């Protein structure tokens, strides 16, 4: 196995997590300070989702034309430019366009990076190495809000840190090999429907986790502020959720190499349901801190297990296309989640965010109890 390439690709993707973690909460906090409501902030948070759908459609074609490593480097540099423009052009309509561009560009990085990692790892280490990717990415997002809290939100330092990360990380990919090959074809919505029919539990879990990710970095700081917490405490709560996301990924990955992945998957869905329902009840108590950890861990576990199941089933172009479908589902979740939570928070209930996650988790629990929810993906021996 090419360990140096694995860690180079991992580091490149982690730079994206840190860049988003330090810049995206700043976007929402700026909009809150400008007087925009939850729905307007939700629309902003949902814009990358449209970009995700566009990026997923063109990923295989561009990878075949330019090569996986070259395309990843170009996308990282383009992402740096887009985040830099957020700092120099503070306008709601302009930011909508820039967030759309960021969605397209960084989706290509995630599709290619996750495909490259899943192609590199050997089967007996798949659970642990994919979990290391998921855990490290979550930690990079954790460091983002913490770093933003240290830098302060009054200035544009968060944006420029993101620019610096994305400008330097492409150099890690120079001379790396082992990337999956791809055919020059687009990924259509009809292909996505076929994928969803074959692996409905994975499709639902990915969409749910995408909604979780989009809302945690954008609407959760606003949710905490409106529950009466300071900006510093709100950012600390976001970071605690991400700690939970990262905390149990390695143990889950290790267990996935030894135990039934379906059982682990179902357990994570149940834990997400119960923790989401408990948030409104415990938000004003000290118990909210360990609850944030469980909330993040259960959601992150679902996504890690989904990537593990995808990686054991597909290779090369099929793997790139499967990860493109994951990105399409991610885009759908990122689009629906913030819009629904933003609208619900403004017009229905101040606790719409955790209640929406509870509803999604309940649907997943019902789905995994049915025959064929995981298609024909084999369990590990």
PDB file of N, CA, C and O in Angstrom, residues 14 130-143 209 212-213 238-253 292-301 304:
ATOM      1  N   UNK A  14      -8.013  17.285   4.377  1.00  0.00           N
ATOM      2  CA  UNK A  14      -8.137  17.901   5.698  1.00  0.00           C
ATOM      3  C   UNK A  14      -7.975  19.415   5.622  1.00  0.00           C
ATOM      4  O   UNK A  14      -8.593  20.147   6.416  1.00  0.00           O
ATOM      5  N   UNK A 130     -10.434   4.219   6.518  1.00  0.00           N
ATOM      6  CA  UNK A 130     -11.515   5.122   6.134  1.00  0.00           C
ATOM      7  C   UNK A 130     -12.003   5.882   7.358  1.00  0.00           C
ATOM      8  O   UNK A 130     -12.314   7.079   7.282  1.00  0.00           O
ATOM      9  N   UNK A 131     -12.054   5.214   8.515  1.00  0.00           N
ATOM     10  CA  UNK A 131     -12.442   5.896   9.747  1.00  0.00           C
ATOM     11  C   UNK A 131     -11.415   6.956  10.136  1.00  0.00           C
ATOM     12  O   UNK A 131     -11.777   8.025  10.652  1.00  0.00           O
ATOM     13  N   UNK A 132     -10.122   6.676   9.903  1.00  0.00           N
ATOM     14  CA  UNK A 132      -9.095   7.682  10.171  1.00  0.00           C
ATOM     15  C   UNK A 132      -9.328   8.917   9.319  1.00  0.00           C
ATOM     16  O   UNK A 132      -9.162  10.052   9.793  1.00  0.00           O
ATOM     17  N   UNK A 133      -9.713   8.694   8.063  1.00  0.00           N
ATOM     18  CA  UNK A 133     -10.070   9.832   7.195  1.00  0.00           C
ATOM     19  C   UNK A 133     -11.241  10.614   7.787  1.00  0.00           C
ATOM     20  O   UNK A 133     -11.183  11.843   7.920  1.00  0.00           O
ATOM     21  N   UNK A 134     -12.321   9.906   8.162  1.00  0.00           N
ATOM     22  CA  UNK A 134     -13.493  10.586   8.705  1.00  0.00           C
ATOM     23  C   UNK A 134     -13.193  11.301  10.008  1.00  0.00           C
ATOM     24  O   UNK A 134     -13.616  12.445  10.218  1.00  0.00           O
ATOM     25  N   UNK A 135     -12.426  10.656  10.882  1.00  0.00           N
ATOM     26  CA  UNK A 135     -12.081  11.257  12.163  1.00  0.00           C
ATOM     27  C   UNK A 135     -11.191  12.483  11.979  1.00  0.00           C
ATOM     28  O   UNK A 135     -11.404  13.529  12.601  1.00  0.00           O
ATOM     29  N   UNK A 136     -10.207  12.359  11.105  1.00  0.00           N
ATOM     30  CA  UNK A 136      -9.293  13.480  10.870  1.00  0.00           C
ATOM     31  C   UNK A 136     -10.008  14.659  10.231  1.00  0.00           C
ATOM     32  O   UNK A 136      -9.749  15.815  10.578  1.00  0.00           O
ATOM     33  N   UNK A 137     -10.918  14.352   9.299  1.00  0.00           N
ATOM     34  CA  UNK A 137     -11.666  15.445   8.682  1.00  0.00           C
ATOM     35  C   UNK A 137     -12.517  16.156   9.721  1.00  0.00           C
ATOM     36  O   UNK A 137     -12.608  17.401   9.739  1.00  0.00           O
ATOM     37  N   UNK A 138     -13.167  15.394  10.605  1.00  0.00           N
ATOM     38  CA  UNK A 138     -13.975  16.012  11.650  1.00  0.00           C
ATOM     39  C   UNK A 138     -13.111  16.869  12.570  1.00  0.00           C
ATOM     40  O   UNK A 138     -13.513  17.967  12.982  1.00  0.00           O
ATOM     41  N   UNK A 139     -11.909  16.378  12.894  1.00  0.00           N
ATOM     42  CA  UNK A 139     -11.012  17.163  13.746  1.00  0.00           C
ATOM     43  C   UNK A 139     -10.566  18.451  13.052  1.00  0.00           C
ATOM     44  O   UNK A 139     -10.385  19.480  13.702  1.00  0.00           O
ATOM     45  N   UNK A 140     -10.389  18.377  11.741  1.00  0.00           N
ATOM     46  CA  UNK A 140     -10.012  19.594  11.015  1.00  0.00           C
ATOM     47  C   UNK A 140     -11.135  20.623  11.076  1.00  0.00           C
ATOM     48  O   UNK A 140     -10.885  21.827  11.179  1.00  0.00           O
ATOM     49  N   UNK A 141     -12.389  20.134  11.023  1.00  0.00           N
ATOM     50  CA  UNK A 141     -13.509  21.060  11.162  1.00  0.00           C
ATOM     51  C   UNK A 141     -13.625  21.579  12.586  1.00  0.00           C
ATOM     52  O   UNK A 141     -14.035  22.718  12.803  1.00  0.00           O
ATOM     53  N   UNK A 142     -13.277  20.746  13.563  1.00  0.00           N
ATOM     54  CA  UNK A 142     -13.266  21.186  14.953  1.00  0.00           C
ATOM     55  C   UNK A 142     -12.269  22.316  15.145  1.00  0.00           C
ATOM     56  O   UNK A 142     -12.556  23.324  15.792  1.00  0.00           O
ATOM     57  N   UNK A 143     -11.087  22.140  14.568  1.00  0.00           N
ATOM     58  CA  UNK A 143     -10.059  23.161  14.723  1.00  0.00           C
ATOM     59  C   UNK A 143     -10.485  24.478  14.097  1.00  0.00           C
ATOM     60  O   UNK A 143     -10.072  25.548  14.566  1.00  0.00           O
ATOM     61  N   UNK A 209     -26.596  12.924   6.902  1.00  0.00           N
ATOM     62  CA  UNK A 209     -25.349  13.467   7.429  1.00  0.00           C
ATOM     63  C   UNK A 209     -24.973  14.770   6.734  1.00  0.00           C
ATOM     64  O   UNK A 209     -24.407  15.677   7.352  1.00  0.00           O
ATOM     65  N   UNK A 212     -26.881  17.410   8.360  1.00  0.00           N
ATOM     66  CA  UNK A 212     -26.233  17.625   9.658  1.00  0.00           C
ATOM     67  C   UNK A 212     -25.009  18.528   9.504  1.00  0.00           C
ATOM     68  O   UNK A 212     -24.867  19.526  10.216  1.00  0.00           O
ATOM     69  N   UNK A 213     -24.122  18.189   8.578  1.00  0.00           N
ATOM     70  CA  UNK A 213     -22.897  18.966   8.387  1.00  0.00           C
ATOM     71  C   UNK A 213     -23.196  20.414   8.016  1.00  0.00           C
ATOM     72  O   UNK A 213     -22.589  21.339   8.547  1.00  0.00           O
ATOM     73  N   UNK A 238     -20.457  24.261  18.878  1.00  0.00           N
ATOM     74  CA  UNK A 238     -20.216  23.716  17.544  1.00  0.00           C
ATOM     75  C   UNK A 238     -18.991  22.810  17.565  1.00  0.00           C
ATOM     76  O   UNK A 238     -19.003  21.691  17.030  1.00  0.00           O
ATOM     77  N   UNK A 239     -17.936  23.266  18.217  1.00  0.00           N
ATOM     78  CA  UNK A 239     -16.714  22.474  18.291  1.00  0.00           C
ATOM     79  C   UNK A 239     -16.931  21.177  19.059  1.00  0.00           C
ATOM     80  O   UNK A 239     -16.354  20.135  18.720  1.00  0.00           O
ATOM     81  N   UNK A 240     -17.780  21.206  20.085  1.00  0.00           N
ATOM     82  CA  UNK A 240     -18.057  19.999  20.861  1.00  0.00           C
ATOM     83  C   UNK A 240     -18.781  18.965  20.016  1.00  0.00           C
ATOM     84  O   UNK A 240     -18.506  17.755  20.107  1.00  0.00           O
ATOM     85  N   UNK A 241     -19.708  19.422  19.167  1.00  0.00           N
ATOM     86  CA  UNK A 241     -20.380  18.499  18.256  1.00  0.00           C
ATOM     87  C   UNK A 241     -19.366  17.839  17.328  1.00  0.00           C
ATOM     88  O   UNK A 241     -19.403  16.622  17.088  1.00  0.00           O
ATOM     89  N   UNK A 242     -18.431  18.625  16.829  1.00  0.00           N
ATOM     90  CA  UNK A 242     -17.429  18.078  15.915  1.00  0.00           C
ATOM     91  C   UNK A 242     -16.471  17.147  16.647  1.00  0.00           C
ATOM     92  O   UNK A 242     -15.995  16.163  16.076  1.00  0.00           O
ATOM     93  N   UNK A 243     -16.182  17.436  17.931  1.00  0.00           N
ATOM     94  CA  UNK A 243     -15.395  16.507  18.739  1.00  0.00           C
ATOM     95  C   UNK A 243     -16.091  15.151  18.785  1.00  0.00           C
ATOM     96  O   UNK A 243     -15.471  14.097  18.620  1.00  0.00           O
ATOM     97  N   UNK A 244     -17.408  15.179  19.008  1.00  0.00           N
ATOM     98  CA  UNK A 244     -18.165  13.934  19.011  1.00  0.00           C
ATOM     99  C   UNK A 244     -18.090  13.225  17.679  1.00  0.00           C
ATOM    100  O   UNK A 244     -17.959  11.995  17.615  1.00  0.00           O
ATOM    101  N   UNK A 245     -18.179  14.002  16.595  1.00  0.00           N
ATOM    102  CA  UNK A 245     -18.068  13.446  15.251  1.00  0.00           C
ATOM    103  C   UNK A 245     -16.744  12.711  15.089  1.00  0.00           C
ATOM    104  O   UNK A 245     -16.679  11.619  14.517  1.00  0.00           O
ATOM    105  N   UNK A 246     -15.665  13.295  15.607  1.00  0.00           N
ATOM    106  CA  UNK A 246     -14.339  12.705  15.460  1.00  0.00           C
ATOM    107  C   UNK A 246     -14.057  11.625  16.489  1.00  0.00           C
ATOM    108  O   UNK A 246     -13.306  10.683  16.215  1.00  0.00           O
ATOM    109  N   UNK A 247     -14.666  11.727  17.669  1.00  0.00           N
ATOM    110  CA  UNK A 247     -14.267  10.914  18.815  1.00  0.00           C
ATOM    111  C   UNK A 247     -14.401   9.421  18.582  1.00  0.00           C
ATOM    112  O   UNK A 247     -13.498   8.644  18.919  1.00  0.00           O
ATOM    113  N   UNK A 248     -15.508   8.985  18.008  1.00  0.00           N
ATOM    114  CA  UNK A 248     -15.786   7.555  17.913  1.00  0.00           C
ATOM    115  C   UNK A 248     -15.567   6.970  16.519  1.00  0.00           C
ATOM    116  O   UNK A 248     -15.892   5.802  16.298  1.00  0.00           O
ATOM    117  N   UNK A 249     -15.013   7.763  15.584  1.00  0.00           N
ATOM    118  CA  UNK A 249     -14.862   7.222  14.236  1.00  0.00           C
ATOM    119  C   UNK A 249     -13.841   6.090  14.167  1.00  0.00           C
ATOM    120  O   UNK A 249     -14.065   5.071  13.495  1.00  0.00           O
ATOM    121  N   UNK A 250     -12.714   6.240  14.860  1.00  0.00           N
ATOM    122  CA  UNK A 250     -11.705   5.177  14.835  1.00  0.00           C
ATOM    123  C   UNK A 250     -12.201   3.897  15.515  1.00  0.00           C
ATOM    124  O   UNK A 250     -12.034   2.801  14.961  1.00  0.00           O
ATOM    125  N   UNK A 251     -12.827   3.978  16.701  1.00  0.00           N
ATOM    126  CA  UNK A 251     -13.406   2.745  17.265  1.00  0.00           C
ATOM    127  C   UNK A 251     -14.473   2.123  16.370  1.00  0.00           C
ATOM    128  O   UNK A 251     -14.532   0.899  16.228  1.00  0.00           O
ATOM    129  N   UNK A 252     -15.306   2.955  15.747  1.00  0.00           N
ATOM    130  CA  UNK A 252     -16.327   2.425  14.841  1.00  0.00           C
ATOM    131  C   UNK A 252     -15.671   1.735  13.648  1.00  0.00           C
ATOM    132  O   UNK A 252     -16.084   0.655  13.220  1.00  0.00           O
ATOM    133  N   UNK A 253     -14.626   2.360  13.090  1.00  0.00           N
ATOM    134  CA  UNK A 253     -13.919   1.756  11.970  1.00  0.00           C
ATOM    135  C   UNK A 253     -13.288   0.429  12.341  1.00  0.00           C
ATOM    136  O   UNK A 253     -13.323  -0.534  11.564  1.00  0.00           O
ATOM    137  N   UNK A 292     -23.986  16.882  23.143  1.00  0.00           N
ATOM    138  CA  UNK A 292     -23.436  17.344  21.860  1.00  0.00           C
ATOM    139  C   UNK A 292     -22.439  16.328  21.310  1.00  0.00           C
ATOM    140  O   UNK A 292     -22.355  16.095  20.104  1.00  0.00           O
ATOM    141  N   UNK A 293     -21.653  15.709  22.197  1.00  0.00           N
ATOM    142  CA  UNK A 293     -20.680  14.707  21.766  1.00  0.00           C
ATOM    143  C   UNK A 293     -21.383  13.505  21.131  1.00  0.00           C
ATOM    144  O   UNK A 293     -20.999  13.030  20.056  1.00  0.00           O
ATOM    145  N   UNK A 294     -22.433  12.992  21.798  1.00  0.00           N
ATOM    146  CA  UNK A 294     -23.174  11.852  21.264  1.00  0.00           C
ATOM    147  C   UNK A 294     -23.864  12.203  19.948  1.00  0.00           C
ATOM    148  O   UNK A 294     -23.915  11.390  19.020  1.00  0.00           O
ATOM    149  N   UNK A 295     -24.378  13.409  19.862  1.00  0.00           N
ATOM    150  CA  UNK A 295     -25.041  13.897  18.651  1.00  0.00           C
ATOM    151  C   UNK A 295     -24.082  13.846  17.471  1.00  0.00           C
ATOM    152  O   UNK A 295     -24.395  13.311  16.392  1.00  0.00           O
ATOM    153  N   UNK A 296     -22.875  14.376  17.657  1.00  0.00           N
ATOM    154  CA  UNK A 296     -21.896  14.380  16.576  1.00  0.00           C
ATOM    155  C   UNK A 296     -21.356  12.997  16.261  1.00  0.00           C
ATOM    156  O   UNK A 296     -21.167  12.648  15.092  1.00  0.00           O
ATOM    157  N   UNK A 297     -21.131  12.180  17.299  1.00  0.00           N
ATOM    158  CA  UNK A 297     -20.561  10.849  17.087  1.00  0.00           C
ATOM    159  C   UNK A 297     -21.503   9.949  16.298  1.00  0.00           C
ATOM    160  O   UNK A 297     -21.080   9.220  15.393  1.00  0.00           O
ATOM    161  N   UNK A 298     -22.780   9.999  16.621  1.00  0.00           N
ATOM    162  CA  UNK A 298     -23.738   9.127  15.934  1.00  0.00           C
ATOM    163  C   UNK A 298     -23.907   9.521  14.475  1.00  0.00           C
ATOM    164  O   UNK A 298     -23.968   8.663  13.588  1.00  0.00           O
ATOM    165  N   UNK A 299     -23.944  10.822  14.199  1.00  0.00           N
ATOM    166  CA  UNK A 299     -24.064  11.274  12.812  1.00  0.00           C
ATOM    167  C   UNK A 299     -22.812  10.931  12.021  1.00  0.00           C
ATOM    168  O   UNK A 299     -22.880  10.430  10.893  1.00  0.00           O
ATOM    169  N   UNK A 300     -21.644  11.191  12.592  1.00  0.00           N
ATOM    170  CA  UNK A 300     -20.398  10.879  11.898  1.00  0.00           C
ATOM    171  C   UNK A 300     -20.219   9.399  11.652  1.00  0.00           C
ATOM    172  O   UNK A 300     -19.679   8.996  10.613  1.00  0.00           O
ATOM    173  N   UNK A 301     -20.671   8.568  12.593  1.00  0.00           N
ATOM    174  CA  UNK A 301     -20.572   7.127  12.415  1.00  0.00           C
ATOM    175  C   UNK A 301     -21.348   6.637  11.211  1.00  0.00           C
ATOM    176  O   UNK A 301     -20.896   5.727  10.493  1.00  0.00           O
ATOM    177  N   UNK A 304     -19.198   7.466   8.079  1.00  0.00           N
ATOM    178  CA  UNK A 304     -18.018   6.611   7.991  1.00  0.00           C
ATOM    179  C   UNK A 304     -18.382   5.207   7.532  1.00  0.00           C
ATOM    180  O   UNK A 304     -17.735   4.622   6.643  1.00  0.00           O
TER     181      UNK A 304
END
